[in-house]
CSV table of C-alpha atoms and ligand atoms in Angstrom, one decimal:
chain,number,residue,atom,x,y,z
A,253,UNK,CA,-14.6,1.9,-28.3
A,254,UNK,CA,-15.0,4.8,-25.6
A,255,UNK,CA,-17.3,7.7,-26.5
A,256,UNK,CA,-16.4,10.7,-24.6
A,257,UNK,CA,-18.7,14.1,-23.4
A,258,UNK,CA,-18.3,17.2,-23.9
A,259,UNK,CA,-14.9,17.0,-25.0
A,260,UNK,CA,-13.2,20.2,-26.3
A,261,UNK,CA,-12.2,20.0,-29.8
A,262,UNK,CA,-10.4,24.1,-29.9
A,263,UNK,CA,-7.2,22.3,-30.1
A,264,UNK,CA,-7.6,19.8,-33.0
A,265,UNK,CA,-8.9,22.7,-35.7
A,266,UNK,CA,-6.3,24.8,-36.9
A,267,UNK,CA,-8.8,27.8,-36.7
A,268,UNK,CA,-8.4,27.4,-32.4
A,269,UNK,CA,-11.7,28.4,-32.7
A,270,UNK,CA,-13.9,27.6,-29.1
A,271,UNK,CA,-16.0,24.4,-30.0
A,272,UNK,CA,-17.0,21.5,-28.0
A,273,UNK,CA,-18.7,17.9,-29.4
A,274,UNK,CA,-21.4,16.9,-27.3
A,275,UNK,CA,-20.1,12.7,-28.2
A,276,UNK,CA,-16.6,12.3,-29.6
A,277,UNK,CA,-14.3,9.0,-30.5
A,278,UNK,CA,-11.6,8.2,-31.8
A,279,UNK,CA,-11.6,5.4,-34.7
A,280,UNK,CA,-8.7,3.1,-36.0
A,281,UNK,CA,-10.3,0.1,-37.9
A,282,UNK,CA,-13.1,-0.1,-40.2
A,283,UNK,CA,-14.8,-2.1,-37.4
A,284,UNK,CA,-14.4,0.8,-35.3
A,285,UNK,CA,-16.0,2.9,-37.0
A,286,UNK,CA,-19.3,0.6,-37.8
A,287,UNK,CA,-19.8,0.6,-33.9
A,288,UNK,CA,-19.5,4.0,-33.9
A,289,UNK,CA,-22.3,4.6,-36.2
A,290,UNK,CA,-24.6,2.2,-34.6
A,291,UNK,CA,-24.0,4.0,-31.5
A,292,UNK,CA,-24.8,7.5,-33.4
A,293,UNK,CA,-27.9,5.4,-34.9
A,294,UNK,CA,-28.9,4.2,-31.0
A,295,UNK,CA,-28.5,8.0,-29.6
A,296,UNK,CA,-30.1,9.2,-32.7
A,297,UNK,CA,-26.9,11.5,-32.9
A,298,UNK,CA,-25.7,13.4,-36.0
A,299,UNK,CA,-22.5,12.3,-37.4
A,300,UNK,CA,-18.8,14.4,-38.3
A,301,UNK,CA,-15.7,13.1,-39.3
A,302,UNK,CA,-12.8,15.4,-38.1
A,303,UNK,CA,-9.5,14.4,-39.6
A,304,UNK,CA,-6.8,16.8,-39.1
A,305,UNK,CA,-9.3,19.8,-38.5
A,306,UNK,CA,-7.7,22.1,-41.2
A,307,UNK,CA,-10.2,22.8,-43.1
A,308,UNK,CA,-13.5,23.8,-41.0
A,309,UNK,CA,-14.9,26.3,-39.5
A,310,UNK,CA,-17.1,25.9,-36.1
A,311,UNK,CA,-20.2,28.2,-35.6
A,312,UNK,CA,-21.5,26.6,-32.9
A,313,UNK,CA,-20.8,23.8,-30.6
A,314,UNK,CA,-21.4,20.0,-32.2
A,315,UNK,CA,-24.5,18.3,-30.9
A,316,UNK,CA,-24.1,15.1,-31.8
A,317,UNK,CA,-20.8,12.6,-32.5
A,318,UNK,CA,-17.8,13.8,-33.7
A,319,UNK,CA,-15.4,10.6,-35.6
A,320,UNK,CA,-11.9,11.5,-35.2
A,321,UNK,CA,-9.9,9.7,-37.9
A,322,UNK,CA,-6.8,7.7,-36.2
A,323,UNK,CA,-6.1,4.6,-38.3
A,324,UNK,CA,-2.9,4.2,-39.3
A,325,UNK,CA,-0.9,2.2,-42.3
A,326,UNK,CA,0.9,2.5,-45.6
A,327,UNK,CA,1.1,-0.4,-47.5
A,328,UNK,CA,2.4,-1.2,-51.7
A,329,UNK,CA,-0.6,-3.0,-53.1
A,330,UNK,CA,1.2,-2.9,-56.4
A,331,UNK,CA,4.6,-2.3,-57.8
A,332,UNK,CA,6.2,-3.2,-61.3
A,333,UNK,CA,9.8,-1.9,-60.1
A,334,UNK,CA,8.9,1.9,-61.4
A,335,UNK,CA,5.3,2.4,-60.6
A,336,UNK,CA,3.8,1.7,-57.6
A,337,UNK,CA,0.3,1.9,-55.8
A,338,UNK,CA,-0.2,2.9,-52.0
A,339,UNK,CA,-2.6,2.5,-49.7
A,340,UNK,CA,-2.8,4.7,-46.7
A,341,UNK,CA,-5.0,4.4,-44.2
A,342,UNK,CA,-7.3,7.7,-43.8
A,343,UNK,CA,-6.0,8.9,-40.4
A,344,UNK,CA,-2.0,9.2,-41.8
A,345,UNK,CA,-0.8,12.9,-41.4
A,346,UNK,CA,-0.9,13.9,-45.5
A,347,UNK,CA,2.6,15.5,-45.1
A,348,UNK,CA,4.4,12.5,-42.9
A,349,UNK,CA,3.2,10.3,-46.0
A,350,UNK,CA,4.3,12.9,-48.6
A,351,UNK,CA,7.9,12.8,-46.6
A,352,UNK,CA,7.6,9.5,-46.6
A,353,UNK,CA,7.1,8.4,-49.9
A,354,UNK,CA,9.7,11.0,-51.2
A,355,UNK,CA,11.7,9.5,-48.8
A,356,UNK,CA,11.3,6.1,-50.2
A,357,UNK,CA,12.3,8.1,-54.1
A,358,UNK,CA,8.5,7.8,-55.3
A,359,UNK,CA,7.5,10.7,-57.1
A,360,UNK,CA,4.2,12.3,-57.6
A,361,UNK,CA,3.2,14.0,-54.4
A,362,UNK,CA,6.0,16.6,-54.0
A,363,UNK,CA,3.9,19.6,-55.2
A,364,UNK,CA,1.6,18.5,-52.8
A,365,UNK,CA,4.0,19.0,-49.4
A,366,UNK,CA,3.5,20.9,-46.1
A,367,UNK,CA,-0.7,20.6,-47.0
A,368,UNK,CA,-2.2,20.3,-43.1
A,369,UNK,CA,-4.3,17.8,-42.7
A,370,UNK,CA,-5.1,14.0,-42.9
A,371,UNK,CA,-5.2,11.5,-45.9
A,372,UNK,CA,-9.0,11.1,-45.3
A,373,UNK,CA,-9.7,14.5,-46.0
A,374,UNK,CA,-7.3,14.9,-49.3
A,375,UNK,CA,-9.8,13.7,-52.0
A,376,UNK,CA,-13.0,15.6,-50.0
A,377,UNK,CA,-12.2,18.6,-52.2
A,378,UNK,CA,-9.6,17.6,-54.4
A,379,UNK,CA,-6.4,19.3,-52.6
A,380,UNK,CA,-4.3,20.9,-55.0
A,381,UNK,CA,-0.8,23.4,-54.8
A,382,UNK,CA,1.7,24.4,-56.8
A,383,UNK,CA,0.3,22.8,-60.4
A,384,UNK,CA,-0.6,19.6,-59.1
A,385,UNK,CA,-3.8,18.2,-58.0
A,386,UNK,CA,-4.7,15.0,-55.9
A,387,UNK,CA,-6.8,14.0,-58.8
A,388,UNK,CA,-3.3,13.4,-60.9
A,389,UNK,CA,-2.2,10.5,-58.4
A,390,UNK,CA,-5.2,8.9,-57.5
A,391,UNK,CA,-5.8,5.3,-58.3
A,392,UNK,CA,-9.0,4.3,-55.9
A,393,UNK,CA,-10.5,5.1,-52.0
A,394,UNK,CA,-12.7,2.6,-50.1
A,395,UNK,CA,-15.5,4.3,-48.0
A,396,UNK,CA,-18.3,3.2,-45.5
A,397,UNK,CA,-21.7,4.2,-46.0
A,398,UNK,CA,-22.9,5.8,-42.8
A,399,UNK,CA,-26.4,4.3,-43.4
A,400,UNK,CA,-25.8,1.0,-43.5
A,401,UNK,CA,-22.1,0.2,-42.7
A,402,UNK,CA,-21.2,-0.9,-46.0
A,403,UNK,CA,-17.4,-0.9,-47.8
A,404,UNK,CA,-17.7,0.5,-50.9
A,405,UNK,CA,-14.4,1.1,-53.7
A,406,UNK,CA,-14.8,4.5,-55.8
A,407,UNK,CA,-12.5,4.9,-58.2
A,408,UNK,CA,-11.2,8.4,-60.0
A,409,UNK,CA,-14.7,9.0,-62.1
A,410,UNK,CA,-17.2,8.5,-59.3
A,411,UNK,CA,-15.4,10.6,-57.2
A,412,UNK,CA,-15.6,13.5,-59.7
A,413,UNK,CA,-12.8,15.4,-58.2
A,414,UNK,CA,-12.9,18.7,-59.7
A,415,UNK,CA,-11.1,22.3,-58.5
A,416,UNK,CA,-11.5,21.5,-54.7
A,417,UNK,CA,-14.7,19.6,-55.3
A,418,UNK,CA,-15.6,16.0,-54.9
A,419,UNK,CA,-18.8,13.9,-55.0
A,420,UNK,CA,-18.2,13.3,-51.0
A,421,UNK,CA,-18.7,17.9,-51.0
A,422,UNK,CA,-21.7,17.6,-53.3
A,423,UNK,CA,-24.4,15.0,-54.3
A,424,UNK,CA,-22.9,12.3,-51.6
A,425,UNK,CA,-22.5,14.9,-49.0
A,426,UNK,CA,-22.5,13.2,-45.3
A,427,UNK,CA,-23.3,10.0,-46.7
A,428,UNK,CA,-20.1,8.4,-46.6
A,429,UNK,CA,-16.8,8.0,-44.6
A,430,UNK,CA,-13.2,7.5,-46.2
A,431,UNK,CA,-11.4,4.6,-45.1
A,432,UNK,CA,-8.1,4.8,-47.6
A,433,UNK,CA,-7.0,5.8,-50.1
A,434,UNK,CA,-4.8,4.3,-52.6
A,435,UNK,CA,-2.4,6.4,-54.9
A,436,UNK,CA,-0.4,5.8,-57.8
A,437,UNK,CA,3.1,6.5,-57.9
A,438,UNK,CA,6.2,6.6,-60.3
A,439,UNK,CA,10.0,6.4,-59.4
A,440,UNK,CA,10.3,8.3,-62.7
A,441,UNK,CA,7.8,11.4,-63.0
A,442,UNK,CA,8.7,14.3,-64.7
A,443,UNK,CA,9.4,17.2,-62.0
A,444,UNK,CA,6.5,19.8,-62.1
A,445,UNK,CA,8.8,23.1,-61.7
A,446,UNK,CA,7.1,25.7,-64.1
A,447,UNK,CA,4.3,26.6,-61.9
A,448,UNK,CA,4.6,29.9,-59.6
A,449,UNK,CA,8.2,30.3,-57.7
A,450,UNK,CA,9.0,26.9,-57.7
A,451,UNK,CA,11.4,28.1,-60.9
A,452,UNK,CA,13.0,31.0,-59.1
A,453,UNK,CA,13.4,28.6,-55.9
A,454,UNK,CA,14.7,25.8,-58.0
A,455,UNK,CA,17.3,27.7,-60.5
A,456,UNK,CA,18.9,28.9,-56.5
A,457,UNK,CA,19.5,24.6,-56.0
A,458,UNK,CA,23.3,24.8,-58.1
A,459,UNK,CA,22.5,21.3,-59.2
A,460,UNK,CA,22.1,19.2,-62.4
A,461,UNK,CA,20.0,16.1,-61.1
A,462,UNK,CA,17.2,17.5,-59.3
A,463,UNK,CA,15.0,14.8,-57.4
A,464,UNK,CA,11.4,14.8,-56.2
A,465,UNK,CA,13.0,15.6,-53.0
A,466,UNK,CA,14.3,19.1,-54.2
A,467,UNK,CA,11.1,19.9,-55.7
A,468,UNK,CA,9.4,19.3,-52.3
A,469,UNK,CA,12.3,21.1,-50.4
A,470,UNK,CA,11.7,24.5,-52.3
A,471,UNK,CA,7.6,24.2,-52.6
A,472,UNK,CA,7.8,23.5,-48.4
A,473,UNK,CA,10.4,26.9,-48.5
A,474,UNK,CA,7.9,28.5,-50.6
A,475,UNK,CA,4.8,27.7,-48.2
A,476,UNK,CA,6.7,28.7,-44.9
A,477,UNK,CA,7.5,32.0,-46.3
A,478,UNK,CA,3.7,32.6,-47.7
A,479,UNK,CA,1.5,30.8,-45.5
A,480,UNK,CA,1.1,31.8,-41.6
A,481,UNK,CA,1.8,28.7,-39.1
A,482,UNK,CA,-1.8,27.7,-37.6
A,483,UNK,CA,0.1,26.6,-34.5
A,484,UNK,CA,1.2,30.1,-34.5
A,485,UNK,CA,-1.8,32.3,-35.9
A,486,UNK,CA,-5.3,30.5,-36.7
A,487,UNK,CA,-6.3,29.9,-40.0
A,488,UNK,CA,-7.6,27.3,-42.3
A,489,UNK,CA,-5.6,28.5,-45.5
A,490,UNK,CA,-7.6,29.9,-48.5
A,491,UNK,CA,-10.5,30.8,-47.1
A,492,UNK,CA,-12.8,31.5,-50.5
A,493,UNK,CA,-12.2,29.2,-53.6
A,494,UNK,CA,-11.1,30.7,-56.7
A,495,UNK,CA,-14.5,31.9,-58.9
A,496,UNK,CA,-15.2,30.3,-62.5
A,497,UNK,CA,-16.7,32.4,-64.3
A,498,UNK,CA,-18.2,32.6,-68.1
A,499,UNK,CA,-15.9,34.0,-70.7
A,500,UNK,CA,-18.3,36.9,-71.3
A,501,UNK,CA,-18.3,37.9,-67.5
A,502,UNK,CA,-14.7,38.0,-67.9
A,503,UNK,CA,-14.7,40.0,-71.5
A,504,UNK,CA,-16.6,42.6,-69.6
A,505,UNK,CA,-14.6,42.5,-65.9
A,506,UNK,CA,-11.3,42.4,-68.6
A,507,UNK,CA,-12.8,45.9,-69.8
A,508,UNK,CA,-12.8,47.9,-67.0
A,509,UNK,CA,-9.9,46.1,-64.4
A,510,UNK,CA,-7.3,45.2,-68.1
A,511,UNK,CA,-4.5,44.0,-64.9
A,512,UNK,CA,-7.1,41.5,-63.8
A,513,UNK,CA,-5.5,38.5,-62.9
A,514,UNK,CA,-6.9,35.1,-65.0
A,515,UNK,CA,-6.1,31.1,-65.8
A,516,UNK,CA,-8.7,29.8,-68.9
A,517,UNK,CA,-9.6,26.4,-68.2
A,518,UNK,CA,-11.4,26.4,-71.9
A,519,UNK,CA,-13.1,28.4,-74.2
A,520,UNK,CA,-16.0,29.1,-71.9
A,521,UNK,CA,-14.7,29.3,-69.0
A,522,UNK,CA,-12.3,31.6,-66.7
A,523,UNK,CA,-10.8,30.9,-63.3
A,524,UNK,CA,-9.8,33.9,-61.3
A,525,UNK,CA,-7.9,34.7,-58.2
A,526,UNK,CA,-10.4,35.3,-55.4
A,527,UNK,CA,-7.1,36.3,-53.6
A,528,UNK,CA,-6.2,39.3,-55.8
A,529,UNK,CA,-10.5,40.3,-55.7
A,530,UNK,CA,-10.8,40.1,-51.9
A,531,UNK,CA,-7.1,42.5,-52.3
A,532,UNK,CA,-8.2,45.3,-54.5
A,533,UNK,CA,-11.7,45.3,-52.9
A,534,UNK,CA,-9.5,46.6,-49.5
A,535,UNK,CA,-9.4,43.8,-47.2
A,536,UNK,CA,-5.9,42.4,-47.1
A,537,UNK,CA,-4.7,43.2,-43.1
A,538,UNK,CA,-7.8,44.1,-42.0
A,539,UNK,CA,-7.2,43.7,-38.5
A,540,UNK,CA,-10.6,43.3,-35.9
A,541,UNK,CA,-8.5,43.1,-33.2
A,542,UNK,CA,-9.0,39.1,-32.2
A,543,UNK,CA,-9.3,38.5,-36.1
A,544,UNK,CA,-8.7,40.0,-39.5
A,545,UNK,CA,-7.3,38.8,-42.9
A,546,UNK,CA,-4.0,38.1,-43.3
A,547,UNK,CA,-1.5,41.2,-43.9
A,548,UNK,CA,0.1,38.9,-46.5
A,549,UNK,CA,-2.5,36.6,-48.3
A,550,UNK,CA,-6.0,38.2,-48.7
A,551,UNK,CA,-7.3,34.6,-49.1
A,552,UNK,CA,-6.2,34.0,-45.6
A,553,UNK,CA,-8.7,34.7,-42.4
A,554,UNK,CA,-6.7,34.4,-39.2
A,555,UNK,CA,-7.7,34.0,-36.0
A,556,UNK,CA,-5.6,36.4,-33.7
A,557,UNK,CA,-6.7,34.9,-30.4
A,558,UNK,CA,-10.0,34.9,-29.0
A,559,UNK,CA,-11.9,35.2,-32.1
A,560,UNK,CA,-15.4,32.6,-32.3
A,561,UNK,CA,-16.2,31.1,-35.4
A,562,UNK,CA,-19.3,33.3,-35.7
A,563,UNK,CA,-17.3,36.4,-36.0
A,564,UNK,CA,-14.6,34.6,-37.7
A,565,UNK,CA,-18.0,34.4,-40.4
A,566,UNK,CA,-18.7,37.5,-40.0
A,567,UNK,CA,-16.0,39.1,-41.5
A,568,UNK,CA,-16.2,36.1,-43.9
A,569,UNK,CA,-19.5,37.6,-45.3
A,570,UNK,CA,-18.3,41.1,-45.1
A,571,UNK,CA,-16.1,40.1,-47.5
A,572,UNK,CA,-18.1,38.3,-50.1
A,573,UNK,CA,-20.6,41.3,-50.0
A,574,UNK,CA,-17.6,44.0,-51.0
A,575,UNK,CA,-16.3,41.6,-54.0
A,576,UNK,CA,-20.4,41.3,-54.8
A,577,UNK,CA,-20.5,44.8,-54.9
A,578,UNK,CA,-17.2,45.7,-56.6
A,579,UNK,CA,-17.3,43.1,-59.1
A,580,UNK,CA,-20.8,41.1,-59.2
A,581,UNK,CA,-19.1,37.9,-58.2
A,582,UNK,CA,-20.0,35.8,-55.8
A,583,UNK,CA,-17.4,34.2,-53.8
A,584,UNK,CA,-17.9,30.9,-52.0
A,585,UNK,CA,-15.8,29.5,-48.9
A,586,UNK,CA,-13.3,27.0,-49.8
A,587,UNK,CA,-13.7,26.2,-45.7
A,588,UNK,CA,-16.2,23.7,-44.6
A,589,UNK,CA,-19.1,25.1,-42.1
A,590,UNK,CA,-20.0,23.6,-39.1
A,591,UNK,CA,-23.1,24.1,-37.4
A,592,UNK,CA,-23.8,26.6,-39.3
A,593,UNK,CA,-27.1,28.4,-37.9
A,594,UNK,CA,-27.6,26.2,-34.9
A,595,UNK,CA,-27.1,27.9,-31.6
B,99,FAD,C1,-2.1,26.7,-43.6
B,99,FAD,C2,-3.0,25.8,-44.5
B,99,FAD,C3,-2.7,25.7,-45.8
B,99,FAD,C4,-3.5,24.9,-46.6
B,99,FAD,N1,-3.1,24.7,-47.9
B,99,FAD,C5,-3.9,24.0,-48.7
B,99,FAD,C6,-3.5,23.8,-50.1
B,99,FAD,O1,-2.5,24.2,-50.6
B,99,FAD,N2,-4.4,23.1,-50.9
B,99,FAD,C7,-5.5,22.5,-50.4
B,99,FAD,O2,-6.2,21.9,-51.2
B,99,FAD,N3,-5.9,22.7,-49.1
B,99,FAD,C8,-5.1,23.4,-48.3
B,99,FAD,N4,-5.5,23.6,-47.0
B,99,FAD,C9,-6.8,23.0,-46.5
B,99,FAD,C10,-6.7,21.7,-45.8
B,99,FAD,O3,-5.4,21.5,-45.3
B,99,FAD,C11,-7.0,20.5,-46.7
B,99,FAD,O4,-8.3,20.7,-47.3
B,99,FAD,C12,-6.9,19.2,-46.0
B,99,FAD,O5,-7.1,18.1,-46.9
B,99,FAD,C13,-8.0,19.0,-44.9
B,99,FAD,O6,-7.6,17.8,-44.2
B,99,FAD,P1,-8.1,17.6,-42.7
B,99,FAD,O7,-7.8,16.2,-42.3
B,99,FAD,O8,-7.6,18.6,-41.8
B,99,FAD,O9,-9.7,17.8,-42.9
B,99,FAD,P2,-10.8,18.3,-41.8
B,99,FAD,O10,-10.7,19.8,-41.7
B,99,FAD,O11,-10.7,17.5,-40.6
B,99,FAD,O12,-12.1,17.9,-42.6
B,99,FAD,C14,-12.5,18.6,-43.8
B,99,FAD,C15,-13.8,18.1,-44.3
B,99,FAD,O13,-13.7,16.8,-44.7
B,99,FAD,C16,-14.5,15.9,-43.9
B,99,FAD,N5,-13.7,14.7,-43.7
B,99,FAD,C17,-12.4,14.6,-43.1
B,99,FAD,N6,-11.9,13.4,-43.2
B,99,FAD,C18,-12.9,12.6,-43.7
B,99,FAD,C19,-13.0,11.2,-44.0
B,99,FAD,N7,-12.0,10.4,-43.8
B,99,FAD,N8,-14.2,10.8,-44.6
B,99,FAD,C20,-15.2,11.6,-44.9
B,99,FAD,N9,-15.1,12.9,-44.6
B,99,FAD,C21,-14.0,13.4,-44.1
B,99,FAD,C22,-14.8,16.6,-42.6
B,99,FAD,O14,-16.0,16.2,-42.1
B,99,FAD,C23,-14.9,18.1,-43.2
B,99,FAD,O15,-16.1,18.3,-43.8
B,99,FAD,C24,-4.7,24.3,-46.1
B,99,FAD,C25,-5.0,24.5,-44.8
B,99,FAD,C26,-4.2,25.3,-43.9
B,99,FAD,C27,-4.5,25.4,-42.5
């Protein structure tokens, strides 16, 4: 194991925001990564996993020792000649293994294609596109507990995988590290076409058999045309998460914006498109020169060039006060801060 100094982490966050790690290594066995943290432990070093660097946002430099995610493998624990279950190690690229398995004609992640990012990271908040959710596939993970370097299985209930939440973002926060992840998979799963323009995309494929693969192929067309490149422009995708809110909030929001855009998730409770808030409140293109917000996808904050993370925060809060203001809701950032208010 080789811990490295002040190594410069710009390039592996799809922000390119400027942000060095004071320790950093690079991890491919469990065994690996138990050394790791009794080096933190000896340095008395803070700890952060980085997997694929798509979803955080540097304020600062990282004082202590950054875990970069590289084990490798993808294996069929299980498999009764229709369903299967893999297990893939947490530093697999998420879209190599969704190619893979589509590849391979299991269905079940196709929705789920062109999501940056490592298989580590996917249950952290839940990741979810086009209708489909991580929590729809998953079978188990196996994690080690920083504190004491133990393995631990979690299966699908003490996980609590909710809308881009997980009990890793919440109670267990920084206490554990994901190892793999095993997922359950079906030759045979119903194609999940009626969300968004996957229909319009589809009814264009002038065929009568449509596969996983098709599905995949028009929700990857769909993304590219939507979503800006981070290897071309810096981003970290939605920025905000979409609000719940109570019914009555709603009722009374309903009143006065009727077009207001909404997705009931019961009687109590209404999801709404932070995009189409952050929109109407004026911020779509807003342009600061190194950074703005997308001219596209109000949900997006790119990085232009240049732009730090503190500005990049900035506008970040800008924004959440205008919504406040407008529409007395609070919007919270689907990105993960790091370093936040250390200097
Ligand atoms: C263009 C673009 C589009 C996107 N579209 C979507 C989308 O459609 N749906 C969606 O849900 N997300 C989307 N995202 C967000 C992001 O891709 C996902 O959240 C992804 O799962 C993050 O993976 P990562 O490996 O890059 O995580 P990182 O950014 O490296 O880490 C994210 C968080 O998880 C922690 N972490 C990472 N790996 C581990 C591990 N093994 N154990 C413990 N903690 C860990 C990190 O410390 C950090 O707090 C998008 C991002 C971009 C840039």
């Amino acid at each position: 194991m080789k811990v490295e100094t002040q190594v410069d982490l710009t390039s592996s966050l799809t922000f390119h925001v400027p942000a060095f790690a004071s320790h950093y290594v690079e991890v491919e066995k469990d065994d690996d990564i138990r050394e790791a943290l009794r080096y933190a432990q000896n340095n008395n070093l803070e700890i952060l996993i980085l997997g694929g660097g798509s979803n955080m946002l540097f304020h600062n430099d990282f004082e202590g020792l950054v875990i970069k995610m590289n084990s490798k493998g993808v294996d069929v624990s299980s498999d009764d000649g229709r369903r299967l279950e893999v297990v893939v190690e947490a530093g697999e690229d998420w879209h190599e293994f969704v190619l893979k398995s589509l590849a391979n004609g299991w269905g079940g992640l196709e929705n789920l294609a062109l999501i940056p990012g490592c298989v580590g990271a996917s249950p952290m908040q839940n990741i979810g596109a086009y209708g489909v959710e991580l929590k729809d596939v998953f079978s188990w993970l196996e994690a080690i507990e920083i504190k004491t370097g133990q393995l631990k299985r979690f299966n699908l209930k003490e996980c609590k995988l909710g809308y881009r939440e997980s009990v890793f973002k919440s109670e267990l926060k920084g206490e554990w590290i994901i190892v793999r992840v095993a997922y359950n998979l079906d030759r045979e799963s119903p194609l999940r076409t009626s969300y968004g323009a996957i229909e319009d995309e589809i009814s264009e494929i002038n065929k009568i058999d449509l596969t996983h693969l098709d599905v995949a192929k028009a929700v990857i067309k769909i993304r590219n045309s939507k979503l800006p490149n981070p290897d071309v422009i810096g981003n970290a995708g939605s920025f905000f998460k979409n609000p719940i809110v109570k019914k009555e909030d709603f009722n009374k929001l309903k009143a006065v914006y009727p077009e207001i855009p909404n997705y009931p998730i019961d009687g109590e409770v209404v999801k709404l498109a932070a995009g189409w808030l952050i929109d109407t409140s004026g911020w779509r293109g807003h342009d600061r020169g190194t950074h703005g917000v997308h001219e596209h996808q109000a949900l997006v904050l790119v990085n232009n060039g240049g732009a730090t993370g503190k500005e990049l925060w900035a506008l970040a809060e800008d924004i959440m006060q205008s919504v406040k203001e407008k529409y007395n809701i609070q919007l919270e950032p689907e990105v993960n801060q790091i370093s936040i208010g250390k200097s």
